[in-house]
Amino acid sequence: LRILSAEPARGILCQRTLGDGAGLDLCRHICANPALAKVAFVLLASQESPELHAEVLAAGAQAVVPRSVGASQLERILRNFAGGTQ
């Protein structure tokens, strides 16, 4: 979080399960920080469900994306949520 505060990103792509914690917890921390509230957060998940989508949106993320998504589709998703049009 210190790195993000010093050098804000337009978007974050994070796996649901991390080696030292949960991606959803990271999302909650980032979205609760007013200085980082505008950073788009997209969560990668191997298994999706309506419950997971609801939990992710409640945590402040913009979307859940399947881990199997193709590179070009993922790039479009990230550009859309980060507001980029490059």
GROMACS .gro file of N, CA, C and O in nm:
model
  344
    1LEU      N    1   0.082  -0.119   0.000
    1LEU     CA    2   0.000   0.000   0.000
    1LEU      C    3   0.086   0.126   0.000
    1LEU      O    4   0.047   0.226  -0.057
    2ARG      N    5   0.203   0.119   0.064
    2ARG     CA    6   0.293   0.235   0.064
    2ARG      C    7   0.338   0.268  -0.078
    2ARG      O    8   0.346   0.383  -0.116
    3ILE      N    9   0.368   0.164  -0.155
    3ILE     CA   10   0.412   0.185  -0.293
    3ILE      C   11   0.301   0.250  -0.374
    3ILE      O   12   0.324   0.343  -0.450
    4LEU      N   13   0.179   0.202  -0.359
    4LEU     CA   14   0.066   0.259  -0.432
    4LEU      C   15   0.040   0.404  -0.392
    4LEU      O   16   0.002   0.485  -0.476
    5SER      N   17   0.059   0.435  -0.266
    5SER     CA   18   0.038   0.573  -0.222
    5SER      C   19   0.143   0.666  -0.281
    5SER      O   20   0.114   0.780  -0.315
    6ALA      N   21   0.266   0.616  -0.295
    6ALA     CA   22   0.375   0.697  -0.349
    6ALA      C   23   0.367   0.709  -0.501
    6ALA      O   24   0.398   0.813  -0.558
    7GLU      N   25   0.328   0.601  -0.567
    7GLU     CA   26   0.321   0.596  -0.714
    7GLU      C   27   0.188   0.534  -0.755
    7GLU      O   28   0.182   0.416  -0.787
    8PRO      N   29   0.079   0.610  -0.751
    8PRO     CA   30  -0.053   0.552  -0.780
    8PRO      C   31  -0.062   0.493  -0.920
    8PRO      O   32  -0.005   0.546  -1.015
    9ALA      N   33  -0.132   0.384  -0.929
    9ALA     CA   34  -0.157   0.317  -1.057
    9ALA      C   35  -0.299   0.350  -1.102
    9ALA      O   36  -0.383   0.389  -1.022
   10ARG      N   37  -0.324   0.333  -1.231
   10ARG     CA   38  -0.462   0.352  -1.279
   10ARG      C   39  -0.545   0.228  -1.252
   10ARG      O   40  -0.666   0.236  -1.242
   11GLY      N   41  -0.479   0.113  -1.241
   11GLY     CA   42  -0.552  -0.009  -1.217
   11GLY      C   43  -0.467  -0.116  -1.155
   11GLY      O   44  -0.344  -0.114  -1.166
   12ILE      N   45  -0.533  -0.210  -1.090
   12ILE     CA   46  -0.466  -0.324  -1.027
   12ILE      C   47  -0.537  -0.451  -1.072
   12ILE      O   48  -0.659  -0.459  -1.066
   13LEU      N   49  -0.458  -0.546  -1.113
   13LEU     CA   50  -0.507  -0.678  -1.148
   13LEU      C   51  -0.450  -0.772  -1.043
   13LEU      O   52  -0.329  -0.779  -1.024
   14CYS      N   53  -0.537  -0.843  -0.972
   14CYS     CA   54  -0.493  -0.923  -0.859
   14CYS      C   55  -0.563  -1.059  -0.861
   14CYS      O   56  -0.681  -1.068  -0.894
   15GLN      N   57  -0.489  -1.162  -0.825
   15GLN     CA   58  -0.549  -1.295  -0.811
   15GLN      C   59  -0.632  -1.300  -0.684
   15GLN      O   60  -0.602  -1.231  -0.586
   16ARG      N   61  -0.731  -1.384  -0.685
   16ARG     CA   62  -0.817  -1.399  -0.566
   16ARG      C   63  -0.736  -1.457  -0.450
   16ARG      O   64  -0.751  -1.415  -0.336
   17THR      N   65  -0.652  -1.556  -0.480
   17THR     CA   66  -0.572  -1.620  -0.377
   17THR      C   67  -0.427  -1.578  -0.393
   17THR      O   68  -0.368  -1.596  -0.499
   18LEU      N   69  -0.371  -1.521  -0.288
   18LEU     CA   70  -0.232  -1.477  -0.288
   18LEU      C   71  -0.152  -1.563  -0.190
   18LEU      O   72  -0.208  -1.623  -0.099
   19GLY      N   73  -0.022  -1.566  -0.207
   19GLY     CA   74   0.063  -1.647  -0.121
   19GLY      C   75   0.056  -1.608   0.026
   19GLY      O   76   0.064  -1.692   0.114
   20ASP      N   77   0.038  -1.479   0.052
   20ASP     CA   78   0.037  -1.433   0.191
   20ASP      C   79  -0.095  -1.369   0.233
   20ASP      O   80  -0.101  -1.293   0.327
   21GLY      N   81  -0.201  -1.399   0.161
   21GLY     CA   82  -0.330  -1.342   0.198
   21GLY      C   83  -0.431  -1.357   0.086
   21GLY      O   84  -0.409  -1.431  -0.010
   22ALA      N   85  -0.537  -1.285   0.097
   22ALA     CA   86  -0.644  -1.293  -0.002
   22ALA      C   87  -0.650  -1.164  -0.083
   22ALA      O   88  -0.638  -1.054  -0.028
   23GLY      N   89  -0.669  -1.180  -0.213
   23GLY     CA   90  -0.680  -1.064  -0.301
   23GLY      C   91  -0.797  -0.975  -0.264
   23GLY      O   92  -0.791  -0.853  -0.279
   24LEU      N   93  -0.902  -1.035  -0.212
   24LEU     CA   94  -1.020  -0.958  -0.171
   24LEU      C   95  -0.987  -0.868  -0.051
   24LEU      O   96  -1.035  -0.755  -0.044
   25ASP      N   97  -0.903  -0.917   0.039
   25ASP     CA   98  -0.861  -0.834   0.153
   25ASP      C   99  -0.779  -0.715   0.104
   25ASP      O  100  -0.797  -0.603   0.151
   26LEU      N  101  -0.689  -0.739   0.008
   26LEU     CA  102  -0.610  -0.632  -0.049
   26LEU      C  103  -0.702  -0.529  -0.115
   26LEU      O  104  -0.684  -0.408  -0.099
   27CYS      N  105  -0.802  -0.578  -0.187
   27CYS     CA  106  -0.899  -0.490  -0.251
   27CYS      C  107  -0.969  -0.402  -0.148
   27CYS      O  108  -0.981  -0.281  -0.167
   28ARG      N  109  -1.014  -0.461  -0.039
   28ARG     CA  110  -1.082  -0.383   0.066
   28ARG      C  111  -0.992  -0.273   0.122
   28ARG      O  112  -1.036  -0.160   0.142
   29HIS      N  113  -0.865  -0.306   0.147
   29HIS     CA  114  -0.771  -0.208   0.201
   29HIS      C  115  -0.748  -0.094   0.102
   29HIS      O  116  -0.745   0.024   0.141
   30ILE      N  117  -0.731  -0.128  -0.024
   30ILE     CA  118  -0.706  -0.025  -0.125
   30ILE      C  119  -0.829   0.063  -0.143
   30ILE      O  120  -0.819   0.186  -0.145
   31CYS      N  121  -0.945   0.003  -0.155
   31CYS     CA  122  -1.067   0.079  -0.180
   31CYS      C  123  -1.111   0.161  -0.059
   31CYS      O  124  -1.183   0.259  -0.074
   32ALA      N  125  -1.066   0.123   0.061
   32ALA     CA  126  -1.099   0.199   0.182
   32ALA      C  127  -1.009   0.320   0.200
   32ALA      O  128  -1.039   0.408   0.280
   33ASN      N  129  -0.899   0.325   0.125
   33ASN     CA  130  -0.804   0.436   0.136
   33ASN      C  131  -0.849   0.546   0.040
   33ASN      O  132  -0.845   0.528  -0.082
   34PRO      N  133  -0.889   0.662   0.090
   34PRO     CA  134  -0.937   0.770   0.003
   34PRO      C  135  -0.838   0.811  -0.105
   34PRO      O  136  -0.877   0.847  -0.215
   35ALA      N  137  -0.709   0.801  -0.075
   35ALA     CA  138  -0.608   0.839  -0.174
   35ALA      C  139  -0.601   0.741  -0.290
   35ALA      O  140  -0.551   0.773  -0.397
   36LEU      N  141  -0.651   0.620  -0.269
   36LEU     CA  142  -0.644   0.516  -0.372
   36LEU      C  143  -0.782   0.476  -0.425
   36LEU      O  144  -0.793   0.385  -0.505
   37ALA      N  145  -0.885   0.544  -0.381
   37ALA     CA  146  -1.022   0.505  -0.415
   37ALA      C  147  -1.050   0.504  -0.564
   37ALA      O  148  -1.137   0.431  -0.610
   38LYS      N  149  -0.977   0.582  -0.642
   38LYS     CA  150  -1.003   0.588  -0.786
   38LYS      C  151  -0.925   0.484  -0.866
   38LYS      O  152  -0.940   0.475  -0.987
   39VAL      N  153  -0.843   0.404  -0.799
   39VAL     CA  154  -0.767   0.300  -0.867
   39VAL      C  155  -0.861   0.185  -0.901
   39VAL      O  156  -0.930   0.133  -0.814
   40ALA      N  157  -0.867   0.149  -1.028
   40ALA     CA  158  -0.953   0.037  -1.071
   40ALA      C  159  -0.894  -0.093  -1.019
   40ALA      O  160  -0.773  -0.115  -1.027
   41PHE      N  161  -0.978  -0.180  -0.965
   41PHE     CA  162  -0.933  -0.308  -0.910
   41PHE      C  163  -1.010  -0.419  -0.980
   41PHE      O  164  -1.133  -0.423  -0.976
   42VAL      N  165  -0.937  -0.510  -1.045
   42VAL     CA  166  -0.996  -0.623  -1.114
   42VAL      C  167  -0.939  -0.750  -1.053
   42VAL      O  168  -0.817  -0.764  -1.040
   43LEU      N  169  -1.026  -0.841  -1.013
   43LEU     CA  170  -0.985  -0.964  -0.946
   43LEU      C  171  -0.991  -1.081  -1.042
   43LEU      O  172  -1.091  -1.100  -1.112
   44LEU      N  173  -0.884  -1.160  -1.046
   44LEU     CA  174  -0.880  -1.284  -1.126
   44LEU      C  175  -0.923  -1.399  -1.036
   44LEU      O  176  -0.874  -1.412  -0.924
   45ALA      N  177  -1.013  -1.482  -1.084
   45ALA     CA  178  -1.060  -1.595  -1.005
   45ALA      C  179  -1.070  -1.719  -1.092
   45ALA      O  180  -1.113  -1.711  -1.207
   46SER      N  181  -1.030  -1.834  -1.037
   46SER     CA  182  -1.039  -1.958  -1.114
   46SER      C  183  -1.182  -2.010  -1.116
   46SER      O  184  -1.221  -2.078  -1.210
   47GLN      N  185  -1.259  -1.980  -1.014
   47GLN     CA  186  -1.398  -2.023  -1.009
   47GLN      C  187  -1.484  -1.900  -0.979
   47GLN      O  188  -1.462  -1.829  -0.882
   48GLU      N  189  -1.584  -1.879  -1.064
   48GLU     CA  190  -1.674  -1.765  -1.045
   48GLU      C  191  -1.810  -1.814  -0.997
   48GLU      O  192  -1.849  -1.928  -1.023
   49SER      N  193  -1.879  -1.726  -0.928
   49SER     CA  194  -2.015  -1.755  -0.884
   49SER      C  195  -2.085  -1.621  -0.861
   49SER      O  196  -2.019  -1.518  -0.843
   50PRO      N  197  -2.217  -1.620  -0.860
   50PRO     CA  198  -2.289  -1.495  -0.830
   50PRO      C  199  -2.251  -1.441  -0.692
   50PRO      O  200  -2.241  -1.320  -0.674
   51GLU      N  201  -2.226  -1.531  -0.596
   51GLU     CA  202  -2.188  -1.487  -0.462
   51GLU      C  203  -2.052  -1.418  -0.464
   51GLU      O  204  -2.033  -1.315  -0.398
   52LEU      N  205  -1.957  -1.474  -0.540
   52LEU     CA  206  -1.825  -1.412  -0.549
   52LEU      C  207  -1.835  -1.275  -0.615
   52LEU      O  208  -1.776  -1.179  -0.568
   53HIS      N  209  -1.913  -1.265  -0.722
   53HIS     CA  210  -1.930  -1.135  -0.788
   53HIS      C  211  -1.986  -1.032  -0.691
   53HIS      O  212  -1.937  -0.918  -0.686
   54ALA      N  213  -2.085  -1.070  -0.612
   54ALA     CA  214  -2.144  -0.977  -0.515
   54ALA      C  215  -2.042  -0.937  -0.410
   54ALA      O  216  -2.032  -0.819  -0.373
   55GLU      N  217  -1.963  -1.032  -0.362
   55GLU     CA  218  -1.862  -1.004  -0.260
   55GLU      C  219  -1.753  -0.912  -0.315
   55GLU      O  220  -1.709  -0.819  -0.247
   56VAL      N  221  -1.713  -0.936  -0.438
   56VAL     CA  222  -1.608  -0.855  -0.501
   56VAL      C  223  -1.656  -0.711  -0.522
   56VAL      O  224  -1.585  -0.615  -0.491
   57LEU      N  225  -1.777  -0.695  -0.570
   57LEU     CA  226  -1.832  -0.560  -0.591
   57LEU      C  227  -1.850  -0.488  -0.458
   57LEU      O  228  -1.822  -0.368  -0.447
   58ALA      N  229  -1.893  -0.561  -0.354
   58ALA     CA  230  -1.910  -0.500  -0.222
   58ALA      C  231  -1.775  -0.456  -0.164
   58ALA      O  232  -1.768  -0.358  -0.089
   59ALA      N  233  -1.668  -0.526  -0.200
   59ALA     CA  234  -1.533  -0.491  -0.152
   59ALA      C  235  -1.478  -0.369  -0.224
   59ALA      O  236  -1.382  -0.309  -0.179
   60GLY      N  237  -1.541  -0.332  -0.337
   60GLY     CA  238  -1.497  -0.213  -0.409
   60GLY      C  239  -1.433  -0.239  -0.544
   60GLY      O  240  -1.398  -0.146  -0.615
   61ALA      N  241  -1.417  -0.365  -0.579
   61ALA     CA  242  -1.357  -0.398  -0.710
   61ALA      C  243  -1.457  -0.368  -0.821
   61ALA      O  244  -1.578  -0.365  -0.798
   62GLN      N  245  -1.403  -0.349  -0.940
   62GLN     CA  246  -1.489  -0.320  -1.054
   62GLN      C  247  -1.536  -0.447  -1.124
   62GLN      O  248  -1.640  -0.447  -1.188
   63ALA      N  249  -1.458  -0.555  -1.114
   63ALA     CA  250  -1.495  -0.676  -1.187
   63ALA      C  251  -1.422  -0.798  -1.136
   63ALA      O  252  -1.316  -0.787  -1.074
   64VAL      N  253  -1.481  -0.913  -1.166
   64VAL     CA  254  -1.416  -1.044  -1.150
   64VAL      C  255  -1.395  -1.097  -1.290
   64VAL      O  256  -1.486  -1.094  -1.372
   65VAL      N  257  -1.275  -1.145  -1.317
   65VAL     CA  258  -1.241  -1.196  -1.449
   65VAL      C  259  -1.189  -1.339  -1.432
   65VAL      O  260  -1.110  -1.364  -1.341
   66PRO      N  261  -1.234  -1.430  -1.517
   66PRO     CA  262  -1.181  -1.568  -1.505
   66PRO      C  263  -1.032  -1.573  -1.537
   66PRO      O  264  -0.985  -1.501  -1.625
   67ARG      N  265  -0.958  -1.656  -1.464
   67ARG     CA  266  -0.815  -1.668  -1.488
   67ARG      C  267  -0.784  -1.718  -1.628
   67ARG      O  268  -0.676  -1.696  -1.680
   68SER      N  269  -0.879  -1.781  -1.691
   68SER     CA  270  -0.859  -1.836  -1.825
   68SER      C  271  -0.880  -1.734  -1.936
   68SER      O  272  -0.870  -1.767  -2.054
   69VAL      N  273  -0.905  -1.609  -1.902
   69VAL     CA  274  -0.932  -1.506  -2.003
   69VAL      C  275  -0.808  -1.489  -2.092
   69VAL      O  276  -0.694  -1.499  -2.046
   70GLY      N  277  -0.831  -1.464  -2.219
   70GLY     CA  278  -0.722  -1.443  -2.314
   70GLY      C  279  -0.655  -1.308  -2.293
   70GLY      O  280  -0.715  -1.214  -2.239
   71ALA      N  281  -0.531  -1.297  -2.337
   71ALA     CA  282  -0.453  -1.175  -2.316
   71ALA      C  283  -0.518  -1.052  -2.379
   71ALA      O  284  -0.524  -0.945  -2.317
   72SER      N  285  -0.567  -1.064  -2.502
   72SER     CA  286  -0.625  -0.946  -2.568
   72SER      C  287  -0.754  -0.903  -2.500
   72SER      O  288  -0.782  -0.784  -2.485
   73GLN      N  289  -0.834  -0.999  -2.456
   73GLN     CA  290  -0.958  -0.966  -2.386
   73GLN      C  291  -0.925  -0.902  -2.250
   73GLN      O  292  -0.989  -0.805  -2.211
   74LEU      N  293  -0.826  -0.955  -2.182
   74LEU     CA  294  -0.786  -0.898  -2.053
   74LEU      C  295  -0.735  -0.756  -2.071
   74LEU      O  296  -0.769  -0.667  -1.992
   75GLU      N  297  -0.660  -0.732  -2.175
   75GLU     CA  298  -0.611  -0.597  -2.202
   75GLU      C  299  -0.727  -0.500  -2.223
   75GLU      O  300  -0.726  -0.388  -2.169
   76ARG      N  301  -0.829  -0.541  -2.299
   76ARG     CA  302  -0.946  -0.454  -2.320
   76ARG      C  303  -1.018  -0.426  -2.188
   76ARG      O  304  -1.061  -0.313  -2.162
   77ILE      N  305  -1.032  -0.529  -2.106
   77ILE     CA  306  -1.101  -0.512  -1.977
   77ILE      C  307  -1.025  -0.412  -1.890
   77ILE      O  308  -1.084  -0.319  -1.834
   78LEU      N  309  -0.894  -0.429  -1.881
   78LEU     CA  310  -0.814  -0.341  -1.797
   78LEU      C  311  -0.815  -0.198  -1.848
   78LEU      O  312  -0.827  -0.103  -1.771
   79ARG      N  313  -0.804  -0.180  -1.979
   79ARG     CA  314  -0.809  -0.045  -2.036
   79ARG      C  315  -0.944   0.021  -2.006
   79ARG      O  316  -0.951   0.139  -1.973
   80ASN      N  317  -1.050  -0.056  -2.017
   80ASN     CA  318  -1.184  -0.004  -1.990
   80ASN      C  319  -1.197   0.044  -1.845
   80ASN      O  320  -1.241   0.156  -1.818
   81PHE      N  321  -1.156  -0.040  -1.750
   81PHE     CA  322  -1.170  -0.004  -1.610
   81PHE      C  323  -1.072   0.101  -1.564
   81PHE      O  324  -1.100   0.179  -1.474
   82ALA      N  325  -0.954   0.106  -1.627
   82ALA     CA  326  -0.854   0.206  -1.589
   82ALA      C  327  -0.876   0.338  -1.664
   82ALA      O  328  -0.804   0.434  -1.642
   83GLY      N  329  -0.972   0.340  -1.755
   83GLY     CA  330  -1.003   0.463  -1.826
   83GLY      C  331  -0.906   0.493  -1.940
   83GLY      O  332  -0.905   0.604  -1.990
   84GLY      N  333  -0.828   0.396  -1.981
   84GLY     CA  334  -0.731   0.418  -2.089
   84GLY      C  335  -0.788   0.388  -2.225
   84GLY      O  336  -0.877   0.306  -2.239
   85THR      N  337  -0.738   0.456  -2.324
   85THR     CA  338  -0.784   0.434  -2.461
   85THR      C  339  -0.666   0.421  -2.557
   85THR      O  340  -0.680   0.445  -2.674
   86GLN      N  341  -0.551   0.388  -2.506
   86GLN     CA  342  -0.430   0.383  -2.588
   86GLN      C  343  -0.442   0.283  -2.699
   86GLN      O  344  -0.481   0.179  -2.699
   0.00000   0.00000   0.00000
